[in-house]
Amino acid sequence: GFDISGNPGLTATLYNVGNPEQRAYALKAENGKRRAAGEPEKLPEENYYGWLVNDKLPELRALF
């Protein structure tokens, strides 16, 4: 339920740690429980690799 298309670091994180679909479904399930409990949704988070991709995005774009 999150549009991550504008954040390449999140996509990089999902594929860097593996099982991207499983991790996305796990976050969806967790957020379903949080909504039912009246808690705010947890947003997708970048790991160090994802942060690095976003930090170096201008250089990466120049390569492609």
PDB file of C-alpha atoms in Angstrom:
ATOM      1  CA  GLY A   1       0.000   0.000   0.000  1.00  0.00           C
ATOM      2  CA  PHE A   2       3.002   2.345  -0.194  1.00  0.00           C
ATOM      3  CA  ASP A   3       4.266   3.924  -3.369  1.00  0.00           C
ATOM      4  CA  ILE A   4       8.040   3.597  -3.153  1.00  0.00           C
ATOM      5  CA  SER A   5       8.695   4.466  -6.784  1.00  0.00           C
ATOM      6  CA  GLY A   6      10.099   7.859  -5.831  1.00  0.00           C
ATOM      7  CA  ASN A   7      12.621   6.399  -3.379  1.00  0.00           C
ATOM      8  CA  PRO A   8      15.209   4.149  -5.055  1.00  0.00           C
ATOM      9  CA  GLY A   9      16.806   3.536  -1.648  1.00  0.00           C
ATOM     10  CA  LEU A  10      13.747   1.617  -0.459  1.00  0.00           C
ATOM     11  CA  THR A  11      13.776  -0.545  -3.570  1.00  0.00           C
ATOM     12  CA  ALA A  12      17.506  -1.126  -3.133  1.00  0.00           C
ATOM     13  CA  THR A  13      16.941  -2.110   0.508  1.00  0.00           C
ATOM     14  CA  LEU A  14      14.226  -4.611  -0.405  1.00  0.00           C
ATOM     15  CA  TYR A  15      16.400  -6.341  -2.976  1.00  0.00           C
ATOM     16  CA  ASN A  16      19.613  -6.009  -0.963  1.00  0.00           C
ATOM     17  CA  VAL A  17      18.340  -8.014   1.988  1.00  0.00           C
ATOM     18  CA  GLY A  18      16.386 -10.474  -0.146  1.00  0.00           C
ATOM     19  CA  ASN A  19      12.827 -11.765  -0.235  1.00  0.00           C
ATOM     20  CA  PRO A  20      11.324  -8.409  -1.294  1.00  0.00           C
ATOM     21  CA  GLU A  21       7.783  -9.720  -1.709  1.00  0.00           C
ATOM     22  CA  GLN A  22       7.851 -11.535   1.624  1.00  0.00           C
ATOM     23  CA  ARG A  23       9.140  -8.420   3.400  1.00  0.00           C
ATOM     24  CA  ALA A  24       6.490  -6.224   1.756  1.00  0.00           C
ATOM     25  CA  TYR A  25       3.711  -8.614   2.765  1.00  0.00           C
ATOM     26  CA  ALA A  26       5.082  -8.772   6.302  1.00  0.00           C
ATOM     27  CA  LEU A  27       4.941  -4.973   6.580  1.00  0.00           C
ATOM     28  CA  LYS A  28       1.413  -5.011   5.170  1.00  0.00           C
ATOM     29  CA  ALA A  29       0.336  -7.567   7.779  1.00  0.00           C
ATOM     30  CA  GLU A  30       2.007  -5.622  10.584  1.00  0.00           C
ATOM     31  CA  ASN A  31       0.301  -2.416   9.495  1.00  0.00           C
ATOM     32  CA  GLY A  32      -3.055  -4.193   9.401  1.00  0.00           C
ATOM     33  CA  LYS A  33      -2.578  -5.126  13.049  1.00  0.00           C
ATOM     34  CA  ARG A  34      -1.426  -1.605  13.902  1.00  0.00           C
ATOM     35  CA  ARG A  35      -4.481  -0.062  12.228  1.00  0.00           C
ATOM     36  CA  ALA A  36      -6.786  -2.426  14.091  1.00  0.00           C
ATOM     37  CA  ALA A  37      -5.132  -1.393  17.359  1.00  0.00           C
ATOM     38  CA  GLY A  38      -5.454   2.306  16.492  1.00  0.00           C
ATOM     39  CA  GLU A  39      -1.695   2.722  16.091  1.00  0.00           C
ATOM     40  CA  PRO A  40       0.001   4.634  13.262  1.00  0.00           C
ATOM     41  CA  GLU A  41       1.285   2.643  10.315  1.00  0.00           C
ATOM     42  CA  LYS A  42       4.937   1.748  10.162  1.00  0.00           C
ATOM     43  CA  LEU A  43       6.625   3.203   7.094  1.00  0.00           C
ATOM     44  CA  PRO A  44       9.110   1.270   4.967  1.00  0.00           C
ATOM     45  CA  GLU A  45      12.666   1.950   6.101  1.00  0.00           C
ATOM     46  CA  GLU A  46      15.941   2.008   4.241  1.00  0.00           C
ATOM     47  CA  ASN A  47      18.959   0.127   5.464  1.00  0.00           C
ATOM     48  CA  TYR A  48      22.480   1.482   5.027  1.00  0.00           C
ATOM     49  CA  TYR A  49      22.635   0.279   1.429  1.00  0.00           C
ATOM     50  CA  GLY A  50      19.388   2.068   0.591  1.00  0.00           C
ATOM     51  CA  TRP A  51      20.613   5.245   2.238  1.00  0.00           C
ATOM     52  CA  LEU A  52      23.829   5.010   0.209  1.00  0.00           C
ATOM     53  CA  VAL A  53      21.877   4.584  -3.041  1.00  0.00           C
ATOM     54  CA  ASN A  54      19.827   7.701  -2.281  1.00  0.00           C
ATOM     55  CA  ASP A  55      22.920   9.631  -1.229  1.00  0.00           C
ATOM     56  CA  LYS A  56      24.773   8.730  -4.435  1.00  0.00           C
ATOM     57  CA  LEU A  57      21.734   8.958  -6.733  1.00  0.00           C
ATOM     58  CA  PRO A  58      23.073  11.829  -8.877  1.00  0.00           C
ATOM     59  CA  GLU A  59      26.262   9.857  -9.545  1.00  0.00           C
ATOM     60  CA  LEU A  60      24.316   6.674 -10.282  1.00  0.00           C
ATOM     61  CA  ARG A  61      22.027   8.502 -12.700  1.00  0.00           C
ATOM     62  CA  ALA A  62      25.074   9.870 -14.531  1.00  0.00           C
ATOM     63  CA  LEU A  63      26.268   6.292 -15.081  1.00  0.00           C
ATOM     64  CA  PHE A  64      22.998   5.275 -16.689  1.00  0.00           C
TER      65      PHE A  64
END
